XYZ file of C-alpha atoms in Angstrom:
696
model
C 49.379 -69.021 -122.496
C 49.400 -67.756 -126.070
C 46.265 -67.706 -128.169
C 45.438 -70.173 -130.908
C 43.708 -69.676 -134.222
C 40.878 -71.965 -135.309
C 37.822 -71.875 -137.528
C 34.265 -71.864 -136.225
C 31.474 -72.148 -138.782
C 33.947 -71.055 -141.476
C 35.026 -67.936 -139.549
C 38.533 -67.552 -138.140
C 38.787 -66.821 -134.425
C 41.558 -66.595 -131.856
C 41.250 -67.652 -128.220
C 43.520 -68.323 -125.281
C 44.870 -71.843 -125.438
C 44.014 -72.830 -121.867
C 40.305 -72.142 -122.269
C 37.670 -74.787 -122.929
C 36.028 -74.784 -126.348
C 32.579 -74.832 -124.704
C 33.356 -71.554 -122.927
C 34.516 -69.883 -126.124
C 31.571 -71.071 -128.196
C 28.863 -70.175 -125.679
C 30.276 -67.068 -124.035
C 32.496 -65.407 -126.668
C 30.721 -66.403 -129.867
C 27.275 -66.816 -128.229
C 26.561 -70.015 -130.131
C 23.816 -71.131 -127.793
C 22.922 -74.343 -129.612
C 25.895 -75.779 -127.762
C 24.457 -76.716 -124.360
C 26.270 -77.206 -121.057
C 24.715 -80.311 -119.569
C 27.568 -81.575 -117.411
C 30.963 -79.956 -118.234
C 32.459 -83.421 -117.756
C 32.303 -84.962 -121.223
C 29.481 -87.272 -120.202
C 26.125 -86.162 -121.596
C 26.743 -85.023 -125.185
C 24.624 -81.864 -125.131
C 27.699 -79.842 -126.155
C 28.543 -82.007 -129.181
C 30.097 -80.176 -132.141
C 31.961 -81.224 -135.262
C 35.753 -80.960 -135.044
C 37.229 -81.572 -138.488
C 34.119 -83.563 -139.310
C 34.071 -85.716 -136.169
C 31.330 -85.410 -133.546
C 33.044 -84.528 -130.258
C 32.057 -83.119 -126.885
C 33.474 -79.631 -126.627
C 33.285 -79.246 -122.836
C 36.486 -81.276 -122.436
C 38.355 -79.803 -125.402
C 40.985 -77.144 -124.718
C 41.651 -74.538 -127.363
C 45.388 -75.359 -127.397
C 44.570 -78.749 -128.926
C 42.419 -77.252 -131.671
C 44.788 -74.880 -133.480
C 43.938 -74.809 -137.187
C 40.924 -77.080 -136.780
C 37.452 -76.452 -138.151
C 34.528 -76.429 -135.726
C 30.893 -76.667 -136.827
C 27.866 -76.079 -134.608
C 24.195 -76.270 -135.548
C 24.356 -72.564 -136.369
C 26.880 -73.453 -139.103
C 24.708 -75.957 -140.939
C 23.532 -75.068 -144.424
C 19.964 -73.868 -144.789
C 19.116 -77.087 -146.574
C 20.437 -79.129 -143.648
C 18.577 -76.979 -141.141
C 15.328 -77.375 -143.049
C 15.830 -81.133 -143.295
C 16.507 -81.683 -139.599
C 13.720 -79.346 -138.456
C 11.161 -81.061 -140.659
C 12.415 -84.577 -139.938
C 12.550 -84.141 -136.166
C 9.129 -82.498 -136.199
C 7.628 -85.223 -138.352
C 9.146 -87.990 -136.227
C 8.146 -86.355 -132.942
C 11.810 -86.457 -131.906
C 11.755 -83.298 -129.801
C 10.486 -83.015 -126.241
C 12.368 -80.816 -123.767
C 14.890 -80.103 -126.541
C 18.020 -79.675 -124.440
C 19.838 -82.621 -126.003
C 18.564 -82.123 -129.541
C 21.250 -79.861 -131.114
C 23.878 -82.377 -129.989
C 21.841 -85.162 -131.578
C 21.565 -83.149 -134.802
C 25.344 -82.765 -134.917
C 25.795 -86.519 -134.441
C 23.280 -87.050 -137.234
C 25.118 -84.676 -139.555
C 28.479 -86.336 -138.865
C 26.993 -89.716 -139.769
C 25.127 -88.520 -142.880
C 28.194 -86.693 -144.186
C 30.113 -89.966 -144.032
C 27.241 -92.276 -144.951
C 24.210 -90.648 -146.616
C 22.112 -93.821 -146.341
C 22.847 -95.358 -142.929
C 21.113 -98.325 -141.353
C 19.122 -97.936 -138.169
C 21.886 -99.650 -136.217
C 24.435 -97.196 -137.600
C 22.308 -94.286 -136.348
C 22.156 -95.938 -132.939
C 25.948 -96.145 -132.922
C 26.274 -92.511 -134.011
C 24.310 -91.191 -131.015
C 25.554 -93.729 -128.476
C 27.465 -91.118 -126.468
C 24.600 -88.615 -126.328
C 21.999 -88.864 -123.598
C 18.316 -88.103 -123.918
C 16.066 -88.390 -120.876
C 12.720 -87.683 -122.585
C 12.275 -89.705 -125.745
C 13.675 -93.184 -125.361
C 15.759 -92.443 -128.510
C 13.476 -94.227 -130.997
C 12.027 -91.039 -132.436
C 15.427 -89.349 -132.576
C 16.690 -92.284 -134.618
C 13.610 -91.973 -136.840
C 14.329 -88.261 -137.247
C 17.939 -88.762 -138.323
C 16.926 -91.453 -140.811
C 14.240 -89.177 -142.269
C 16.684 -86.250 -142.460
C 19.051 -88.516 -144.379
C 16.297 -89.409 -146.840
C 15.391 -85.730 -147.331
C 19.000 -84.753 -148.011
C 19.794 -87.840 -150.086
C 16.759 -87.490 -152.339
C 16.876 -83.695 -152.387
C 13.310 -83.417 -151.092
C 12.213 -79.805 -150.693
C 10.690 -79.358 -147.226
C 11.224 -75.610 -146.922
C 7.593 -74.903 -147.777
C 6.077 -77.878 -145.983
C 4.142 -76.963 -142.865
C 4.712 -80.408 -141.408
C 1.209 -80.531 -140.040
C -2.341 -81.214 -140.999
C -5.355 -79.352 -139.702
C -4.580 -77.863 -136.279
C -7.173 -79.618 -134.174
C -7.148 -81.846 -131.105
C -6.002 -85.287 -132.191
C -4.532 -84.089 -135.474
C -0.910 -84.798 -136.337
C 0.990 -81.613 -135.680
C 4.619 -80.625 -135.442
C 5.382 -79.131 -132.060
C 5.240 -75.358 -132.102
C 8.762 -75.202 -130.646
C 10.404 -77.831 -132.840
C 12.397 -75.368 -134.958
C 13.755 -73.414 -131.998
C 14.792 -76.609 -130.218
C 16.343 -78.329 -133.228
C 18.334 -75.251 -134.215
C 19.149 -74.231 -130.663
C 17.582 -70.792 -130.952
C 15.110 -71.430 -128.135
C 16.199 -69.812 -124.894
C 16.952 -71.853 -121.791
C 17.847 -69.916 -118.641
C 21.570 -70.618 -118.978
C 21.457 -69.051 -122.455
C 20.887 -65.655 -120.830
C 24.233 -63.921 -120.491
C 25.935 -60.598 -119.829
C 25.309 -59.523 -123.426
C 21.568 -60.078 -123.284
C 21.454 -58.810 -119.680
C 24.282 -56.286 -119.180
C 25.626 -56.046 -115.656
C 25.028 -59.692 -114.823
C 27.058 -61.200 -111.989
C 27.336 -64.827 -110.921
C 26.259 -66.520 -107.707
C 26.810 -69.844 -105.995
C 26.566 -71.400 -102.551
C 29.223 -72.786 -100.262
C 27.694 -76.052 -99.106
C 28.156 -78.230 -96.069
C 31.153 -80.527 -95.760
C 29.174 -82.903 -93.551
C 25.648 -84.350 -93.708
C 25.180 -83.643 -89.996
C 27.281 -81.078 -88.174
C 26.853 -77.971 -86.073
C 28.032 -74.834 -87.867
C 30.145 -73.347 -85.092
C 31.591 -70.313 -86.851
C 31.425 -68.698 -90.293
C 34.206 -66.358 -91.440
C 33.457 -64.513 -94.681
C 35.858 -61.577 -94.352
C 38.534 -62.897 -96.719
C 35.940 -63.642 -99.366
C 34.348 -60.200 -99.025
C 37.760 -58.540 -99.416
C 38.521 -60.240 -102.746
C 38.330 -57.747 -105.648
C 35.376 -58.499 -107.901
C 33.205 -59.956 -105.165
C 29.689 -58.475 -105.235
C 28.381 -59.897 -101.954
C 28.827 -62.647 -99.400
C 25.611 -63.560 -97.591
C 24.686 -65.808 -94.686
C 21.375 -66.817 -93.151
C 21.477 -63.625 -91.098
C 20.989 -61.657 -94.336
C 17.683 -63.352 -95.202
C 14.903 -60.777 -94.775
C 12.064 -63.277 -94.429
C 11.914 -66.919 -93.386
C 15.095 -68.963 -93.476
C 12.980 -72.038 -94.135
C 11.143 -72.736 -97.372
C 9.413 -75.825 -98.699
C 7.027 -77.086 -101.347
C 4.361 -78.087 -98.827
C 6.018 -78.041 -95.411
C 8.402 -75.162 -94.736
C 11.317 -77.102 -93.249
C 14.095 -76.609 -95.841
C 16.814 -74.155 -94.761
C 17.753 -71.614 -97.417
C 21.079 -71.371 -95.566
C 22.157 -72.976 -92.303
C 22.604 -70.277 -89.635
C 25.634 -70.160 -87.385
C 24.941 -72.339 -84.356
C 22.498 -74.611 -86.204
C 22.889 -78.132 -87.530
C 23.221 -79.190 -91.141
C 20.822 -81.792 -92.509
C 22.639 -83.113 -95.589
C 25.663 -82.438 -97.794
C 23.674 -80.146 -100.068
C 22.869 -77.581 -97.380
C 23.897 -74.052 -98.348
C 25.753 -72.154 -95.617
C 27.150 -69.097 -97.423
C 25.998 -67.446 -100.643
C 28.578 -65.651 -102.786
C 28.233 -63.448 -105.868
C 31.068 -62.115 -108.023
C 31.679 -60.384 -111.337
C 32.996 -63.518 -113.068
C 32.677 -67.266 -112.526
C 36.434 -67.424 -111.907
C 36.346 -64.831 -109.115
C 33.264 -66.540 -107.719
C 35.146 -69.815 -107.266
C 38.102 -68.024 -105.679
C 35.768 -66.289 -103.224
C 34.025 -69.538 -102.299
C 37.420 -71.078 -101.542
C 38.151 -68.212 -99.121
C 35.053 -68.825 -96.972
C 36.021 -70.442 -93.673
C 33.491 -72.568 -91.781
C 34.149 -74.278 -88.466
C 32.083 -77.413 -87.840
C 31.404 -79.791 -85.004
C 30.909 -83.009 -86.916
C 28.125 -85.280 -85.670
C 27.249 -88.858 -86.587
C 24.693 -88.719 -89.397
C 21.430 -90.626 -89.481
C 21.819 -92.621 -92.694
C 18.761 -94.876 -92.799
C 15.136 -94.948 -91.660
C 16.006 -97.844 -89.387
C 18.549 -95.663 -87.574
C 16.109 -92.749 -87.493
C 13.343 -94.867 -85.937
C 15.586 -96.511 -83.332
C 15.023 -95.509 -79.671
C 17.201 -92.555 -78.718
C 18.082 -91.718 -82.338
C 19.368 -88.181 -82.983
C 16.658 -85.860 -84.260
C 17.068 -84.803 -87.879
C 14.464 -82.108 -87.171
C 13.248 -80.904 -83.806
C 9.741 -82.017 -84.781
C 11.005 -85.594 -84.804
C 12.187 -88.096 -87.388
C 8.763 -89.040 -88.754
C 7.439 -86.798 -91.504
C 4.122 -88.566 -92.059
C 2.223 -91.768 -91.375
C -0.538 -93.499 -93.354
C -2.659 -96.491 -92.349
C -5.226 -97.930 -94.772
C -7.500 -100.683 -93.464
C -10.410 -102.471 -95.147
C -11.611 -105.648 -93.486
C -9.549 -107.940 -91.268
C -6.445 -108.719 -93.294
C -4.821 -110.943 -90.669
C -7.884 -113.178 -90.429
C -8.434 -113.434 -94.173
C -4.760 -114.142 -94.872
C -4.720 -116.851 -92.202
C -7.758 -118.517 -93.778
C -6.448 -118.295 -97.354
C -5.050 -121.326 -99.156
C -1.897 -119.609 -100.446
C 0.095 -116.701 -99.104
C 3.446 -115.086 -99.873
C 5.410 -112.900 -97.472
C 8.485 -111.107 -98.825
C 10.720 -108.161 -98.021
C 11.597 -105.732 -100.813
C 13.928 -102.757 -101.061
C 13.725 -100.144 -103.812
C 16.588 -97.672 -104.342
C 17.123 -93.961 -104.757
C 16.645 -92.923 -108.377
C 18.046 -89.790 -109.993
C 15.848 -87.896 -112.483
C 18.812 -87.156 -114.765
C 17.053 -84.367 -116.657
C 19.461 -82.971 -119.219
C 19.344 -79.316 -118.160
C 20.946 -78.586 -114.772
C 19.007 -76.103 -112.655
C 19.670 -72.448 -113.385
C 18.015 -69.174 -112.445
C 18.592 -65.560 -113.416
C 17.135 -62.935 -111.088
C 16.674 -59.245 -111.804
C 15.805 -56.581 -109.239
C 12.894 -54.259 -109.923
C 11.632 -51.501 -107.631
C 11.014 -53.344 -104.351
C 10.784 -56.844 -105.802
C 12.527 -59.404 -107.996
C 11.950 -60.976 -111.401
C 13.166 -64.569 -111.834
C 13.863 -66.387 -115.080
C 13.465 -69.978 -113.972
C 13.489 -73.576 -115.086
C 10.938 -75.317 -112.902
C 7.664 -77.240 -112.826
C 5.549 -74.523 -111.265
C 6.129 -70.789 -111.551
C 3.611 -70.019 -108.822
C 5.233 -72.501 -106.440
C 8.589 -70.819 -107.029
C 6.969 -67.428 -106.468
C 5.382 -68.568 -103.209
C 8.523 -70.107 -101.738
C 10.724 -67.191 -102.792
C 8.329 -64.599 -101.400
C 8.299 -66.421 -98.055
C 12.091 -66.296 -97.956
C 12.269 -62.627 -98.954
C 9.413 -61.602 -96.667
C 7.598 -60.002 -99.595
C 3.997 -60.147 -100.814
C 3.818 -62.792 -103.578
C 3.059 -60.207 -106.244
C 6.481 -58.633 -105.605
C 8.105 -61.803 -106.959
C 7.558 -62.415 -110.671
C 8.595 -65.779 -112.081
C 8.833 -66.648 -115.761
C 9.778 -69.967 -117.305
C 12.198 -70.013 -120.149
C 12.440 -73.364 -121.926
C 12.610 -76.144 -119.340
C 15.055 -78.951 -120.051
C 13.125 -81.788 -118.434
C 11.906 -82.286 -114.894
C 10.087 -85.581 -114.208
C 9.298 -84.322 -110.689
C 12.849 -83.202 -109.922
C 12.170 -79.506 -110.562
C 9.152 -79.087 -108.307
C 11.237 -77.804 -105.379
C 13.259 -74.588 -105.482
C 16.987 -75.229 -105.693
C 18.673 -72.082 -106.973
C 15.775 -69.751 -107.808
C 15.430 -68.354 -104.289
C 19.206 -68.010 -103.954
C 19.379 -65.908 -107.127
C 16.429 -63.854 -105.903
C 18.120 -63.164 -102.572
C 21.300 -61.906 -104.247
C 19.359 -59.705 -106.665
C 17.167 -58.339 -103.876
C 20.112 -57.522 -101.593
C 22.540 -56.158 -104.198
C 20.172 -54.715 -106.822
C 22.220 -56.577 -109.429
C 21.226 -59.061 -112.109
C 22.596 -62.468 -111.118
C 22.808 -65.975 -112.548
C 22.934 -68.941 -110.185
C 23.603 -72.209 -111.966
C 24.097 -75.626 -110.441
C 26.852 -77.867 -111.696
C 25.771 -81.378 -112.626
C 27.318 -82.654 -109.380
C 25.395 -80.048 -107.363
C 22.184 -80.885 -109.183
C 22.510 -84.585 -108.390
C 23.324 -83.794 -104.762
C 20.618 -81.209 -104.096
C 17.361 -81.837 -105.900
C 15.038 -84.483 -104.404
C 15.200 -88.037 -105.726
C 12.766 -90.950 -105.991
C 12.138 -92.289 -102.488
C 13.903 -95.482 -101.543
C 11.401 -97.725 -99.783
C 11.478 -100.756 -97.553
C 8.402 -102.939 -98.105
C 7.290 -105.990 -96.148
C 4.307 -107.449 -97.964
C 2.041 -110.453 -97.599
C -0.362 -111.309 -100.419
C -2.919 -114.139 -100.262
C -5.266 -115.955 -102.622
C -7.664 -118.912 -102.625
C -7.110 -122.300 -104.228
C -8.147 -120.970 -107.673
C -5.805 -117.995 -107.602
C -8.403 -115.360 -106.704
C -6.774 -112.708 -104.539
C -8.196 -112.434 -101.033
C -6.124 -109.969 -99.016
C -2.805 -108.196 -98.627
C -0.893 -106.647 -95.769
C 2.090 -104.313 -96.090
C 4.425 -102.257 -93.968
C 6.119 -99.503 -95.982
C 8.932 -97.265 -94.782
C 10.212 -94.507 -97.065
C 13.418 -92.518 -96.685
C 12.356 -88.933 -97.323
C 15.869 -87.658 -96.650
C 16.794 -84.358 -95.097
C 13.648 -82.391 -95.918
C 9.957 -82.992 -96.489
C 9.660 -81.946 -100.139
C 6.685 -84.046 -101.307
C 7.422 -87.005 -99.049
C 3.973 -86.932 -97.460
C 1.902 -87.137 -100.674
C 4.373 -89.640 -102.165
C 3.867 -91.941 -99.185
C 0.111 -91.507 -99.480
C 0.122 -92.544 -103.156
C 2.447 -95.439 -102.383
C -0.076 -96.725 -99.856
C -3.313 -96.072 -101.756
C -1.993 -97.850 -104.866
C -0.006 -100.625 -103.172
C -2.588 -103.391 -103.620
C -2.579 -103.016 -107.397
C -5.336 -102.866 -110.039
C -7.104 -105.995 -108.860
C -10.521 -107.024 -107.588
C -10.238 -107.716 -103.858
C -11.040 -105.486 -100.906
C -9.233 -106.656 -97.769
C -6.061 -104.689 -97.021
C -3.932 -103.457 -94.140
C -1.288 -101.045 -95.376
C 0.881 -99.127 -92.920
C 3.275 -96.490 -94.255
C 5.799 -94.173 -92.632
C 7.941 -91.462 -94.239
C 11.125 -90.908 -92.240
C 13.635 -88.061 -92.115
C 17.338 -88.956 -92.455
C 20.533 -87.043 -93.270
C 20.450 -88.383 -96.820
C 19.640 -86.175 -99.825
C 15.951 -85.228 -99.929
C 13.479 -87.419 -101.759
C 10.388 -86.029 -103.435
C 8.380 -86.168 -106.632
C 9.400 -88.536 -109.418
C 7.348 -90.001 -112.257
C 5.077 -92.567 -110.619
C 5.107 -90.662 -107.321
C 5.616 -93.593 -104.930
C 3.435 -96.020 -106.850
C 6.298 -97.632 -108.756
C 7.900 -98.797 -105.508
C 4.914 -100.516 -103.925
C 3.445 -101.858 -107.162
C 6.788 -103.559 -107.772
C 6.368 -105.485 -104.519
C 2.763 -106.424 -105.332
C 3.643 -107.692 -108.797
C 6.551 -109.763 -107.491
C 4.318 -111.390 -104.889
C 1.708 -112.071 -107.561
C 4.239 -114.000 -109.647
C 5.108 -116.147 -106.637
C 1.427 -116.815 -105.902
C 0.904 -117.857 -109.510
C 3.583 -120.518 -109.159
C 1.902 -121.889 -106.010
C -1.527 -122.066 -107.629
C -0.294 -123.461 -110.931
C -1.184 -120.443 -113.046
C 1.153 -118.471 -115.232
C 1.762 -114.714 -114.668
C -0.704 -113.665 -117.404
C -3.469 -115.950 -116.131
C -3.353 -114.792 -112.512
C -3.491 -111.169 -113.597
C -6.356 -111.742 -116.004
C -8.306 -113.669 -113.374
C -7.997 -110.827 -110.864
C -7.980 -107.797 -113.185
C -10.340 -105.031 -112.088
C -13.406 -104.634 -114.322
C -15.716 -101.615 -114.760
C -18.035 -101.196 -111.791
C -15.923 -103.259 -109.415
C -14.204 -101.907 -106.313
C -10.445 -101.519 -105.994
C -8.770 -102.517 -102.733
C -8.506 -98.823 -101.814
C -12.303 -98.432 -102.068
C -12.473 -96.673 -105.422
C -15.275 -97.797 -107.739
C -13.923 -98.178 -111.255
C -15.743 -96.517 -114.121
C -16.595 -97.626 -117.649
C -13.228 -96.476 -118.992
C -11.363 -99.109 -116.980
C -9.470 -101.122 -119.580
C -7.115 -103.494 -117.786
C -8.831 -106.608 -119.140
C -8.675 -105.301 -122.713
C -5.028 -104.370 -122.216
C -4.130 -107.862 -121.026
C -6.021 -109.382 -123.943
C -4.182 -107.093 -126.364
C -0.729 -108.281 -125.219
C -1.642 -111.938 -124.651
C -0.389 -113.332 -127.957
C 2.857 -111.355 -127.859
C 3.437 -112.417 -124.272
C 3.121 -116.130 -124.981
C 4.985 -115.891 -128.278
C 8.047 -114.401 -126.566
C 8.251 -116.680 -123.543
C 10.501 -117.269 -121.663
C 12.257 -114.005 -122.519
C 9.469 -111.671 -121.494
C 7.751 -110.702 -118.259
C 4.441 -109.076 -117.502
C 3.212 -106.655 -114.852
C 0.250 -104.354 -114.288
C -0.017 -101.030 -112.535
C -2.375 -98.147 -111.875
C -1.717 -94.492 -111.169
C -3.882 -91.507 -110.427
C -3.735 -88.424 -112.631
C -3.856 -84.967 -111.158
C -3.836 -83.977 -107.499
C -5.771 -87.105 -106.553
C -7.238 -88.435 -103.256
C -10.436 -86.508 -103.861
C -8.877 -83.062 -103.534
C -10.130 -80.336 -105.886
C -7.935 -79.732 -108.910
C -7.773 -76.619 -111.034
C -6.359 -75.233 -114.229
C -6.614 -71.725 -115.611
C -6.059 -70.080 -118.960
C -6.475 -66.551 -120.274
C -7.041 -65.529 -123.883
C -6.410 -61.977 -125.092
C -7.233 -60.753 -128.594
C -4.729 -58.178 -129.787
C -3.743 -57.026 -133.286
C -5.770 -59.781 -134.898
C -4.099 -62.536 -132.883
C -5.276 -64.641 -129.945
C -2.672 -64.694 -127.196
C -2.686 -67.722 -124.881
C -1.592 -67.282 -121.267
C -1.444 -70.124 -118.749
C 0.799 -70.514 -115.721
C 1.551 -74.167 -116.455
C 5.119 -75.230 -117.192
C 5.936 -77.100 -120.382
C 8.793 -79.443 -119.448
C 8.880 -81.051 -122.854
C 5.550 -82.857 -122.522
C 4.150 -80.564 -125.217
C 1.595 -78.511 -123.296
C 2.185 -75.414 -125.417
C 1.278 -77.349 -128.561
C -1.730 -78.922 -126.855
C -3.096 -75.508 -125.876
C -2.640 -74.264 -129.429
C -4.660 -77.247 -130.682
C -7.383 -76.841 -128.062
C -7.865 -73.130 -128.706
C -7.689 -73.497 -132.499
C -10.447 -76.087 -132.477
C -12.659 -74.487 -129.834
C -12.503 -70.972 -131.304
C -12.485 -72.192 -134.890
C -9.295 -70.519 -136.135
C -6.022 -71.599 -137.724
C -2.835 -72.031 -135.714
C -1.216 -68.979 -137.301
C -3.809 -66.833 -135.504
C -2.515 -67.996 -132.119
C 0.461 -66.925 -130.013
C 1.521 -68.925 -126.962
C 3.324 -67.140 -124.124
C 5.716 -68.758 -121.672
C 4.309 -69.008 -118.124
C 4.799 -65.743 -116.246
C 3.162 -65.024 -112.892
C 2.639 -61.372 -113.849
C 0.273 -62.100 -116.730
C -0.604 -65.817 -116.723
C -3.140 -67.242 -114.247
C -2.074 -69.927 -111.786
C -2.562 -73.337 -113.418
C -0.947 -75.403 -110.685
C 2.159 -77.520 -110.887
C 3.099 -79.498 -113.983
C 2.956 -82.842 -112.237
C 0.633 -85.814 -112.009
C 0.037 -85.844 -115.792
C -2.631 -83.223 -115.197
C -1.981 -80.211 -117.412
C -3.414 -81.441 -120.739
C -6.639 -82.414 -119.000
C -7.029 -79.601 -116.470
C -5.448 -76.548 -118.097
C -6.482 -77.872 -121.511
C -10.093 -77.850 -120.288
C -9.645 -74.331 -118.924
C -8.385 -73.223 -122.326
C -11.347 -74.929 -124.025
C -13.857 -73.145 -121.787
C -12.136 -69.799 -122.315
C -12.190 -70.461 -126.059
C -15.924 -71.138 -126.010
C -16.509 -67.812 -124.258
C -14.285 -66.053 -126.779
C -16.141 -67.686 -129.668
C -19.446 -66.442 -128.247
C -18.041 -62.935 -127.941
C -16.688 -62.990 -131.493
C -20.046 -64.135 -132.880
C -21.851 -61.470 -130.883
C -19.472 -58.767 -132.119
C -20.084 -59.741 -135.740
C -23.822 -60.241 -135.331
C -23.653 -63.929 -136.256
C -25.550 -66.739 -134.611
C -23.371 -68.771 -132.231
C -23.360 -72.542 -132.607
C-alpha cells in the first residue's frame, strides 16, 4: 500500500497506509506519551488529537488520516504543559500515571472548544478514558484547574506547587511532571533505539485448560527467517516450576505433561520483529489429548475428581474455633443462615505486563513492572538455576498493580530468552493475555450463620468458606487465611467456628487483590447483619453501633484492640448523613490488617548515600502509583533536616537497593518509611559529628 502524508505536532511525516497510527507514533516518532493499554480502542491511554478531536489512535489506520493534523502531549505549547503539570499536581490527579497523558489530551480538546467548562462537561470529555487508580474526581479537578490557569493566564511556571517538604505537608508528587507529560519511562517505552539489538518474545499458550501435551513440533518456526530462538521446557536450565510462595507454576508445560489452564505457556519464541514473532508462533505445532477440565471447587472436591496437581486438589485449609458456636447459636434468640457467592474480579490495571531482559556476563538484568523486585529476582533465579545475585531486577514506572503484579508473568520468560540467546528481548503481554494469565480476586462460596440475642447483641457465627484458587497457588493460602481471620467482622463477640478451604481448579489462577480475601467474607457478614437487624427491630446503623468493637475489647479472632480503634467514632461521624439519605443509602463496616499480618515479622529497608552534595535514597520497594517515592522524600527531608532539592530518589534495583519486601498489604509507607526515618536519623548524627555540631 502506498504511503500517506500527515502532520504530527506540526511536522509533516509519511507512513505506510496500512499501519496503525499508534505504531507510527510510538515506534517511528518515539512519542512515548501515547501509551498502549489495550490496542483495541477500549482504554483511552493512546488518546491523541486528530484535527482537534480526541480519538484513540490504536484503531486508526494511517490511510484514513491523510492530510490530517495529529497532536500528542509532546506537541502542547509550553504554557499548556505548565498548566496541566501544575494543575494535576495540585489536584493530586496523578497516581500510576499510565492513563494521564490520554486524560490531558481529552482535557485539551475540551478546553480548546470550551475554555470554561462545567464539571459535568469534563466528565463527558473523559468518559471514554479509563483510570484504575484515582476514581476520576481528582482528574476532573485537575482539568478544571488547568482551564482556570489557561483562561486567566495565571503564571505557574515558577510555582513549586508545594509547601515545606515535610511529612504531612501538601506536596506535589515528585513524578507528576514526568507522568503528565509522558516523559517518565514505563517498560514498554524501552525500544530498539534506546536498547539497540532488541528482539521480541512471546509464548504459545495452551488451547485447552486441561490437556496432555503429546507432541511439540517447533521445526517450522525455527526455520523462519528472522526467528531468534524457539524454546520449550527442555531448554530451562533450572526449575520448570516457579511460584510466589509455593513453587507449583510451570514456566512452560513439558511434552508429556498436563496443562492446568488456558494461560499455560508451552513454547517460547523470539524474533527480530513483532510481525515475524507472530508468524513464528503460528508455525508451532502442538498435539494435545484434551481432557475434561475441573471448572469449580465443587467438582475438584468430589470423590474421584481428576487431580489438578499431583499433590491433590486442596491447596490449604484453615479452621478457626473460639468457644462452642453450635451451642451458642442454638441458644440465641435470632439467627440467620445464608449462602453467598462472590465472583472473580479482574484488577484492570492500565499498564499490561511487560519486561525487557538484557544479558550480562553469566546473568541477566530485567527491567520490570511488578510489585516486588526481589520476588521477581528470586523466582527468576530459581528458573534459571542461578544464584539470586546473578539476576538483577529494576522497576521502571509501574502502571498500577492492586495485587495483580505480585506474581511473575513475563519477567522470567524474557530472562530465559536473554540468558539463552545473549540478546536483549522485550516480552509484552497483550491485554487479552494479561486478563487471562495474571491471578484474579478469589471467587468464594460462603455458608454463614450469624446469631444475636433479643437486644441485637451478637453472640456467635459459623462459616464454611471455599475459595477457587485456580490453576496455581499464587497467594491463595494467605488470602484464605485473611478471609477466615477477618470473616466475623469488627464486632465485639468471641464465639466463632470458621472453616476455610482453598481449592485448585483448571480456572485462571487467583491471588492477591486489594482486600486480600477480606472483602469476600466481610460481605457475607454484613449481609447477615442487615437481616438480623430486621428480626430484632433495629436499623442497619443501630445494630452496627451496638456491636462495634471498642478499644480494649477482643475481636472474634482473639485480637485485643488498641486505643487507636475508631469504629465507634466512624459510625458517629456518618450517622447524620446516613439517616438524611435514607432510603437511598446503605451502610457496612469492615476491618483489614496492614502489612504481612498474623503475627509474622515484617521488615522494610532503606539506604542513604551522600554523593556530590546530594542524598540518594535507595529502597527496594515498588511504587505502583501509591506515592511511596514522594513519601520517602518527605520522610528523609524531615528527619535529616534538608530541603527536597537535596534529595534524589532511585527506582528499586536489586543491585543497589536493599530488600524492602513486596508492595502489598498497605505496608510500605509504614515499614519502609520507618526504615528511611531511622537511616535519616543516623545520617543526621553523622553530619553533625562531621561538622562538630551538637546533635539534637
